[in-house]
Coordinates of C-alpha atoms in Angstrom, one line a residue:
F746 CA -8.3 -7.3 20.8
K747 CA -11.7 -6.1 19.5
D748 CA -12.4 -3.2 17.2
V749 CA -8.8 -2.0 16.6
T750 CA -7.6 0.1 13.7
P751 CA -3.9 0.3 12.8
V752 CA -1.9 3.6 12.9
S753 CA 0.4 2.2 10.2
A754 CA 1.2 -1.1 8.4
K755 CA 4.1 -2.2 6.2
S756 CA 5.2 -5.4 4.6
F757 CA 8.8 -6.7 4.9
G758 CA 10.9 -9.7 4.2
K759 CA 12.5 -11.1 1.0
T760 CA 9.1 -11.7 -0.7
G761 CA 7.2 -9.1 1.2
N762 CA 4.9 -11.6 2.9
H763 CA 5.6 -10.5 6.5
L764 CA 3.7 -7.7 8.1
E765 CA 4.5 -5.1 10.8
V766 CA 1.5 -3.2 12.1
T767 CA 1.5 -0.4 14.7
Y768 CA -1.6 0.2 16.9
K769 CA -2.2 2.8 19.6
N770 CA -3.4 1.7 23.0
S771 CA -5.9 3.5 25.2
K772 CA -3.1 5.6 26.8
G773 CA -1.8 6.7 23.4
K774 CA 1.3 4.4 23.5
L775 CA 2.3 2.8 20.2
I776 CA 2.3 -1.0 20.1
K777 CA 4.1 -3.0 17.5
A778 CA 2.6 -6.2 16.1
I779 CA 4.2 -8.6 13.6
M780 CA 2.9 -11.4 11.4
F781 CA 4.9 -13.9 9.4
G782 CA 3.4 -15.4 6.2
A783 CA 0.7 -12.8 5.7
T784 CA -1.6 -13.1 2.7
E785 CA -3.3 -10.5 0.4
N786 CA -6.5 -11.1 2.4
T787 CA -4.6 -10.1 5.6
F788 CA -3.5 -6.8 4.0
S789 CA -7.0 -6.0 2.9
N790 CA -8.5 -6.6 6.4
L791 CA -6.2 -3.9 7.8
K792 CA -8.1 -1.1 6.0
E793 CA -10.9 -1.0 8.6
S794 CA -11.6 -1.8 12.2
H795 CA -11.0 -5.4 13.0
T796 CA -10.5 -8.0 15.7
L797 CA -6.8 -8.9 16.2
L798 CA -5.8 -12.4 17.4
A799 CA -2.4 -12.0 18.9
Y800 CA -0.2 -12.8 21.9
M801 CA 2.7 -11.0 23.5
E802 CA 6.3 -12.2 22.8
R803 CA 9.8 -11.1 23.5
S804 CA 12.0 -10.5 20.5
L805 CA 15.7 -10.3 20.5
F806 CA 16.1 -9.9 16.7
A807 CA 19.1 -7.9 15.5
G808 CA 20.3 -7.4 19.1
R809 CA 17.1 -5.4 20.0
D810 CA 15.2 -6.5 23.1
E811 CA 11.5 -5.7 22.7
I812 CA 8.1 -6.8 23.7
R813 CA 5.6 -7.0 20.8
L814 CA 2.4 -8.7 19.7
R815 CA 2.7 -11.7 17.4
I816 CA -0.4 -11.8 15.1
E817 CA -2.1 -15.1 14.6
G818 CA -5.0 -13.7 12.7
I819 CA -7.1 -10.7 11.7
I820 CA -10.8 -11.0 11.6
S821 CA -12.8 -8.4 9.5
N822 CA -16.4 -8.7 8.6
G823 CA -16.5 -12.2 10.1
I824 CA -13.7 -13.6 7.8
L825 CA -10.4 -14.9 9.2

């Protein structure tokens, strides 16, 4: 996904190294994306437009059935 900018982002997990990011699609619908094992570099790349490397997955966590994006990487200024 090229040239995307998040609407919101927050860390979660015991050590805070997981990331939940919300994007808005071209129709204005909010899309949730999640990354496990995020680094400080990942968080800093979210502050500007970036390319998102992600795939769709079905999550059944905590009894909630949802489709979301699983983030594999975030490229900003040519850095993964």
